[in-house]
mmCIF file of C-alpha atoms in Angstrom:
data_model
loop_
_atom_site.group_PDB
_atom_site.id
_atom_site.type_symbol
_atom_site.label_atom_id
_atom_site.label_comp_id
_atom_site.label_asym_id
_atom_site.label_seq_id
_atom_site.Cartn_x
_atom_site.Cartn_y
_atom_site.Cartn_z
ATOM 1 C CA MET A 178 22.717 1.666 6.028
ATOM 2 C CA SER A 179 23.133 -0.855 2.686
ATOM 3 C CA ILE A 180 26.109 -2.646 2.328
ATOM 4 C CA LEU A 181 26.349 -1.179 -1.179
ATOM 5 C CA GLU A 182 26.215 2.365 0.781
ATOM 6 C CA MET A 183 29.505 1.356 2.441
ATOM 7 C CA PRO A 184 32.717 2.879 0.704
ATOM 8 C CA MET A 185 35.173 1.520 -1.318
ATOM 9 C CA ASN A 186 37.832 1.082 1.420
ATOM 10 C CA GLY A 187 35.105 -0.899 3.537
ATOM 11 C CA PHE A 188 31.821 -2.833 1.437
ATOM 12 C CA GLY A 189 32.994 -2.011 -1.716
ATOM 13 C CA ALA A 190 33.390 -3.637 -4.564
ATOM 14 C CA THR A 191 37.596 -3.249 -4.151
ATOM 15 C CA GLY A 192 37.365 -3.529 -0.539
ATOM 16 C CA VAL A 193 35.841 -6.958 -0.515
ATOM 17 C CA ARG A 194 38.350 -8.232 -3.235
ATOM 18 C CA ASP A 195 41.953 -6.757 -1.770
ATOM 19 C CA ASP A 196 40.402 -7.951 1.860
ATOM 20 C CA LEU A 197 39.520 -11.483 1.244
ATOM 21 C CA GLN A 198 42.809 -12.387 0.092
ATOM 22 C CA ALA A 199 43.851 -11.817 3.650
ATOM 23 C CA ALA A 200 44.386 -14.658 6.362
ATOM 24 C CA VAL A 201 44.418 -14.715 9.931
ATOM 25 C CA GLN A 202 45.766 -16.842 11.783
ATOM 26 C CA LEU A 203 43.757 -18.964 14.183
ATOM 27 C CA PRO A 204 45.181 -19.351 17.898
ATOM 28 C CA GLU A 205 45.770 -23.269 18.115
ATOM 29 C CA ILE A 206 42.755 -25.943 19.702
ATOM 30 C CA GLU A 207 43.167 -29.389 20.567
ATOM 31 C CA ASP A 208 41.746 -30.985 17.576
ATOM 32 C CA ALA A 209 43.445 -28.816 14.551
ATOM 33 C CA ASP A 210 41.314 -30.658 12.443
ATOM 34 C CA LEU A 211 38.043 -28.904 13.385
ATOM 35 C CA PRO A 212 37.832 -25.329 12.869
ATOM 36 C CA MET A 213 36.750 -22.376 15.493
ATOM 37 C CA ARG A 214 32.472 -22.295 15.059
ATOM 38 C CA VAL A 215 31.553 -18.553 14.410
ATOM 39 C CA LEU A 216 27.729 -16.936 14.952
ATOM 40 C CA VAL A 217 26.719 -14.516 12.540
ATOM 41 C CA ILE A 218 23.581 -12.525 13.227
ATOM 42 C CA GLU A 219 22.893 -9.767 10.815
ATOM 43 C CA ASP A 220 19.667 -9.396 8.945
ATOM 44 C CA ASP A 221 21.355 -7.523 5.959
ATOM 45 C CA ARG A 222 21.812 -10.106 3.119
ATOM 46 C CA ASP A 223 24.523 -8.501 1.576
ATOM 47 C CA ALA A 224 26.376 -7.835 4.243
ATOM 48 C CA ALA A 225 26.016 -11.410 6.075
ATOM 49 C CA ASP A 226 26.906 -12.937 2.547
ATOM 50 C CA TYR A 227 30.309 -10.951 2.712
ATOM 51 C CA LEU A 228 30.935 -11.797 6.197
ATOM 52 C CA ILE A 229 30.357 -15.514 5.523
ATOM 53 C CA LYS A 230 32.590 -16.204 2.567
ATOM 54 C CA GLY A 231 35.369 -13.632 4.312
ATOM 55 C CA LEU A 232 35.021 -15.609 7.399
ATOM 56 C CA ARG A 233 34.688 -18.991 5.888
ATOM 57 C CA GLU A 234 37.856 -18.116 3.716
ATOM 58 C CA SER A 235 39.521 -17.710 6.659
ATOM 59 C CA GLY A 236 39.491 -20.804 7.996
ATOM 60 C CA TYR A 237 36.068 -20.333 10.350
ATOM 61 C CA SER A 238 33.004 -22.933 10.457
ATOM 62 C CA VAL A 239 29.986 -20.142 9.994
ATOM 63 C CA ASP A 240 26.479 -20.354 10.898
ATOM 64 C CA HIS A 241 23.975 -17.539 10.111
ATOM 65 C CA ALA A 242 20.764 -16.150 11.388
ATOM 66 C CA ALA A 243 18.812 -13.406 9.934
ATOM 67 C CA ASP A 244 16.964 -12.184 12.723
ATOM 68 C CA GLY A 245 16.970 -11.658 16.317
ATOM 69 C CA ARG A 246 14.742 -14.674 17.139
ATOM 70 C CA GLU A 247 17.027 -17.096 15.039
ATOM 71 C CA GLY A 248 20.264 -15.988 16.169
ATOM 72 C CA LEU A 249 18.715 -15.461 20.138
ATOM 73 C CA SER A 250 17.662 -19.706 19.455
ATOM 74 C CA LEU A 251 20.838 -20.300 18.030
ATOM 75 C CA ALA A 252 23.193 -18.374 20.745
ATOM 76 C CA LEU A 253 21.426 -20.480 23.545
ATOM 77 C CA SER A 254 21.077 -24.182 22.135
ATOM 78 C CA GLU A 255 24.265 -24.414 20.264
ATOM 79 C CA SER A 256 27.950 -23.871 21.265
ATOM 80 C CA TYR A 257 30.192 -21.138 19.068
ATOM 81 C CA ASP A 258 34.064 -19.988 19.748
ATOM 82 C CA ALA A 259 32.663 -16.274 19.500
ATOM 83 C CA MET A 260 29.215 -14.519 17.828
ATOM 84 C CA ILE A 261 29.371 -11.164 15.633
ATOM 85 C CA VAL A 262 25.772 -9.000 16.429
ATOM 86 C CA ASP A 263 24.734 -6.322 14.326
ATOM 87 C CA ARG A 264 22.914 -4.263 16.676
ATOM 88 C CA MET A 265 19.756 -3.304 14.394
ATOM 89 C CA LEU A 266 17.808 -6.765 13.982
ATOM 90 C CA PRO A 267 14.132 -7.496 13.492
ATOM 91 C CA GLY A 268 13.014 -9.246 16.853
ATOM 92 C CA PRO A 269 15.136 -8.610 19.751
ATOM 93 C CA ASP A 270 17.661 -6.478 18.742
ATOM 94 C CA GLY A 271 21.475 -7.017 19.381
ATOM 95 C CA LEU A 272 22.014 -5.510 22.656
ATOM 96 C CA SER A 273 18.898 -7.870 24.185
ATOM 97 C CA ILE A 274 20.069 -10.645 22.120
ATOM 98 C CA VAL A 275 23.710 -10.535 24.013
ATOM 99 C CA GLU A 276 21.883 -9.461 27.711
ATOM 100 C CA MET A 277 19.701 -12.535 27.412
ATOM 101 C CA VAL A 278 22.803 -15.066 26.481
ATOM 102 C CA ARG A 279 24.936 -13.082 29.364
ATOM 103 C CA LYS A 280 21.737 -14.213 31.658
ATOM 104 C CA ALA A 281 22.488 -17.246 30.734
ATOM 105 C CA SER A 282 26.013 -17.436 31.758
ATOM 106 C CA ILE A 283 27.065 -17.966 28.344
ATOM 107 C CA PRO A 284 30.624 -16.412 27.913
ATOM 108 C CA THR A 285 31.285 -16.822 24.415
ATOM 109 C CA PRO A 286 33.142 -13.634 23.184
ATOM 110 C CA VAL A 287 30.736 -10.791 21.562
ATOM 111 C CA LEU A 288 31.563 -8.498 18.635
ATOM 112 C CA PHE A 289 29.146 -6.147 17.700
ATOM 113 C CA LEU A 290 29.042 -4.498 14.654
ATOM 114 C CA SER A 291 26.870 -1.196 14.415
ATOM 115 C CA ALA A 292 26.117 1.815 12.003
ATOM 116 C CA LEU A 293 26.079 3.493 15.491
ATOM 117 C CA GLY A 294 29.374 5.161 16.514
ATOM 118 C CA ASP A 295 28.723 7.279 19.194
ATOM 119 C CA VAL A 296 30.729 7.149 22.458
ATOM 120 C CA GLU A 297 27.496 6.177 24.196
ATOM 121 C CA ASP A 298 26.278 3.517 21.651
ATOM 122 C CA ARG A 299 29.995 1.574 22.258
ATOM 123 C CA VAL A 300 29.170 2.129 26.264
ATOM 124 C CA SER A 301 25.894 0.460 25.895
ATOM 125 C CA GLY A 302 27.026 -2.772 24.061
ATOM 126 C CA LEU A 303 30.228 -3.281 25.709
ATOM 127 C CA LYS A 304 27.539 -2.596 29.192
ATOM 128 C CA ALA A 305 24.898 -5.131 27.677
ATOM 129 C CA GLY A 306 27.907 -7.531 27.499
ATOM 130 C CA GLY A 307 29.456 -7.617 24.217
ATOM 131 C CA ASP A 308 33.507 -7.983 24.321
ATOM 132 C CA ASP A 309 34.106 -5.526 21.320
ATOM 133 C CA TYR A 310 32.120 -2.921 18.976
ATOM 134 C CA LEU A 311 33.185 -2.504 15.345
ATOM 135 C CA VAL A 312 31.305 0.675 13.732
ATOM 136 C CA LYS A 313 30.562 0.297 10.316
ATOM 137 C CA PRO A 314 31.433 0.833 7.563
ATOM 138 C CA PHE A 315 35.083 -1.404 8.034
ATOM 139 C CA ALA A 316 37.693 -3.064 6.781
ATOM 140 C CA PHE A 317 37.123 -7.150 6.689
ATOM 141 C CA SER A 318 40.820 -7.062 7.802
ATOM 142 C CA GLU A 319 40.060 -4.926 10.798
ATOM 143 C CA LEU A 320 36.866 -7.826 11.968
ATOM 144 C CA LEU A 321 39.504 -10.541 11.795
ATOM 145 C CA ALA A 322 41.816 -9.061 13.727
ATOM 146 C CA ARG A 323 39.731 -7.828 16.349
ATOM 147 C CA LEU A 324 37.866 -11.433 15.877
ATOM 148 C CA GLU A 325 41.353 -13.193 16.438
ATOM 149 C CA ALA A 326 41.960 -11.071 19.114
ATOM 150 C CA LEU A 327 38.979 -12.228 21.132
ATOM 151 C CA LEU A 328 39.531 -15.761 21.030
ATOM 152 C CA ARG A 329 43.514 -15.557 22.061
ATOM 153 C CA ARG A 330 41.436 -13.291 25.023
ATOM 154 C CA ALA A 331 38.897 -16.285 25.584
ATOM 155 C CA ASN A 332 41.635 -18.482 25.113
ATOM 156 C CA PRO A 333 45.211 -17.620 27.015
ATOM 157 C CA ASN A 334 46.274 -20.900 27.877
ATOM 158 C CA GLN A 335 46.519 -21.642 24.076
ATOM 159 C CA GLU A 336 47.662 -18.573 22.524
ATOM 160 C CA ASN A 337 51.097 -19.724 20.081
ATOM 161 C CA THR A 338 54.827 -19.049 20.779
ATOM 162 C CA PHE A 339 56.180 -20.154 18.104
ATOM 163 C CA LEU A 340 55.323 -18.438 14.972
ATOM 164 C CA LYS A 341 56.429 -19.273 11.299
ATOM 165 C CA VAL A 342 55.548 -17.879 8.032
ATOM 166 C CA GLY A 343 57.013 -19.332 5.021
ATOM 167 C CA ASP A 344 60.688 -19.555 5.690
ATOM 168 C CA LEU A 345 60.642 -16.887 8.415
ATOM 169 C CA GLU A 346 60.221 -18.599 12.274
ATOM 170 C CA MET A 347 59.936 -17.101 15.591
ATOM 171 C CA ASP A 348 60.307 -18.510 18.913
ATOM 172 C CA LEU A 349 59.014 -15.962 21.143
ATOM 173 C CA LEU A 350 60.010 -17.618 24.642
ATOM 174 C CA ALA A 351 63.526 -17.792 23.519
ATOM 175 C CA ARG A 352 63.175 -14.287 22.093
ATOM 176 C CA LYS A 353 65.072 -15.962 18.583
ATOM 177 C CA VAL A 354 63.927 -14.996 15.116
ATOM 178 C CA THR A 355 65.879 -17.224 12.272
ATOM 179 C CA ARG A 356 65.142 -16.925 8.514
ATOM 180 C CA GLN A 357 66.240 -19.810 6.457
ATOM 181 C CA SER A 358 67.775 -21.319 9.934
ATOM 182 C CA LYS A 359 70.058 -18.362 10.239
ATOM 183 C CA ARG A 360 70.031 -16.259 12.975
ATOM 184 C CA VAL A 361 68.192 -12.852 12.972
ATOM 185 C CA TYR A 362 68.804 -10.509 15.652
ATOM 186 C CA LEU A 363 66.204 -7.621 16.558
ATOM 187 C CA HIS A 364 66.060 -4.843 18.887
ATOM 188 C CA PRO A 365 62.883 -5.223 21.485
ATOM 189 C CA ARG A 366 60.297 -2.969 19.239
ATOM 190 C CA GLU A 367 61.572 -4.614 16.091
ATOM 191 C CA PHE A 368 60.739 -7.709 17.582
ATOM 192 C CA ARG A 369 57.293 -6.632 18.792
ATOM 193 C CA LEU A 370 56.379 -5.180 14.889
ATOM 194 C CA LEU A 371 57.544 -8.220 13.286
ATOM 195 C CA GLU A 372 55.470 -10.009 15.936
ATOM 196 C CA TYR A 373 52.407 -8.360 15.177
ATOM 197 C CA LEU A 374 53.012 -8.617 11.572
ATOM 198 C CA MET A 375 53.257 -12.991 12.046
ATOM 199 C CA ARG A 376 50.062 -13.044 13.935
ATOM 200 C CA HIS A 377 48.274 -11.077 10.620
ATOM 201 C CA ALA A 378 50.463 -13.232 7.926
ATOM 202 C CA GLY A 379 48.612 -12.424 4.469
ATOM 203 C CA GLN A 380 46.695 -10.090 6.100
ATOM 204 C CA VAL A 381 46.845 -6.334 5.218
ATOM 205 C CA VAL A 382 48.119 -4.051 8.214
ATOM 206 C CA THR A 383 47.347 -0.335 8.520
ATOM 207 C CA ARG A 384 49.063 2.285 10.205
ATOM 208 C CA THR A 385 46.481 2.357 12.422
ATOM 209 C CA MET A 386 47.005 -0.902 13.804
ATOM 210 C CA LEU A 387 50.809 -0.455 14.077
ATOM 211 C CA LEU A 388 50.519 2.500 16.225
ATOM 212 C CA GLU A 389 47.465 0.946 18.544
ATOM 213 C CA ASN A 390 49.363 -2.498 18.791
ATOM 214 C CA VAL A 391 52.622 -2.136 18.886
ATOM 215 C CA TRP A 392 53.506 1.646 19.830
ATOM 216 C CA GLU A 393 50.574 1.786 22.388
ATOM 217 C CA TYR A 394 49.135 5.133 20.587
ATOM 218 C CA HIS A 395 45.448 5.756 20.256
ATOM 219 C CA PHE A 396 46.713 8.619 17.980
ATOM 220 C CA ASP A 397 48.988 9.424 15.177
ATOM 221 C CA PRO A 398 51.636 11.435 16.060
ATOM 222 C CA GLN A 399 52.329 12.358 12.288
ATOM 223 C CA THR A 400 56.153 10.770 12.579
ATOM 224 C CA ASN A 401 57.532 8.227 10.161
ATOM 225 C CA VAL A 402 58.322 6.062 13.116
ATOM 226 C CA ILE A 403 56.564 2.974 11.428
ATOM 227 C CA ASP A 404 58.526 3.985 8.012
ATOM 228 C CA VAL A 405 61.950 3.588 10.281
ATOM 229 C CA HIS A 406 61.284 0.830 11.651
ATOM 230 C CA ILE A 407 59.836 -0.783 8.277
ATOM 231 C CA SER A 408 63.047 -0.257 6.641
ATOM 232 C CA ARG A 409 64.904 -1.504 9.534
ATOM 233 C CA LEU A 410 62.670 -4.611 10.074
ATOM 234 C CA ARG A 411 63.427 -5.349 6.048
ATOM 235 C CA GLN A 412 67.138 -5.095 5.824
ATOM 236 C CA LYS A 413 67.059 -7.906 8.350
ATOM 237 C CA ILE A 414 64.408 -10.030 7.193
ATOM 238 C CA ASP A 415 64.419 -9.428 3.323
ATOM 239 C CA LYS A 416 67.748 -7.834 2.155
ATOM 240 C CA PRO A 417 70.447 -10.602 3.144
ATOM 241 C CA PHE A 418 67.947 -13.502 0.928
ATOM 242 C CA ASP A 419 66.655 -14.316 -1.963
ATOM 243 C CA THR A 420 63.279 -13.552 -2.066
ATOM 244 C CA ALA A 421 61.083 -10.658 0.455
ATOM 245 C CA ILE A 422 58.238 -11.517 2.294
ATOM 246 C CA LEU A 423 57.600 -8.013 3.635
ATOM 247 C CA GLN A 424 55.135 -6.294 1.320
ATOM 248 C CA THR A 425 54.019 -2.427 1.236
ATOM 249 C CA VAL A 426 50.511 -2.504 0.127
ATOM 250 C CA ARG A 427 49.968 1.191 -1.621
ATOM 251 C CA GLY A 428 47.513 2.836 0.265
ATOM 252 C CA ALA A 429 46.675 0.582 3.214
ATOM 253 C CA GLY A 430 49.587 -0.397 4.674
ATOM 254 C CA TYR A 431 52.040 -3.804 5.328
ATOM 255 C CA LYS A 432 51.420 -7.224 4.740
ATOM 256 C CA LEU A 433 53.638 -10.504 5.236
ATOM 257 C CA GLU A 434 53.591 -13.144 3.099
ATOM 258 C CA PRO A 435 55.505 -16.195 2.103
ATOM 259 C CA ALA A 436 57.568 -15.874 -1.114
ATOM 260 C CA ALA A 437 55.281 -18.046 -3.713
#
C-alpha cells in the first residue's frame, strides 16, 4: 500500500504532523552522546522518508536500505540497536532477510512492518525471527512505543529507574513521586499509569495503549476506568501546582509534557 493511500490517523498529513511532534524517552546507553542506531529496510520512498524523519527527530541515528539486497548487506555487516523491516521487498523479502540474520547469530531486535495483518502473517513473521509485528497503516507514536519496548527488552540492565519530566520526578526503586520537590502520594494503579506516561513523555498515548500496558486488557471493557484514573492523577500532579503537564489530546489520547 502506498503511503498516499493511508488514512489520516496513520500516514496522512495531519497524522504525520501530530506524530512527528512526539518524542520518545530512549533507554540509557553507556555514552549518552551516541544515539541508538536503527536500520530501516523499506522500499516505498514516501514511507521510508516518513520513518527516517520521525526517528531522527526522536533522537535515533538511522540508516536506510531501499531493497532487500542492500538491507541484508547492511544488516550483516553493520552493528545496529534495532531494525525496522518491511515484509514485501524487491530482492530478498523481509522474512528471508531476518531468517538469514538469525542464522548469522545476530540478535538485533526486529520490528516487522507489513500490510499483511492476518494471524498467520504475524505468526510467520515472528517465526522467521522477528520480535514484533506492526500492521500498516500505523500511528508513528505506536511505532516509537514498540521500538522503545524492543530496545528496553534487549538491554534489561540499562532500564532507567529514575524518571523526570520537567519538575515531575519518579524514583521507581523508592516508589516515590515528587513535583517541585513536594511529595505526591499515589495509589499503585495511579503510580503505574504515571510511570507509563512518563516513559512516553511528549508522546500521545492512546486509550488502547493504556488498557494494554497499564491494565493489561487486550480489549476495551467500555468503561470509564481510564477517565477516572486520569482525573485522579490530575488532582495530584497538576491541581496543586501553577502549570498543568497532563494534557488530553482530543480524539487521540493523553500526553504528559513539561510546561513551557
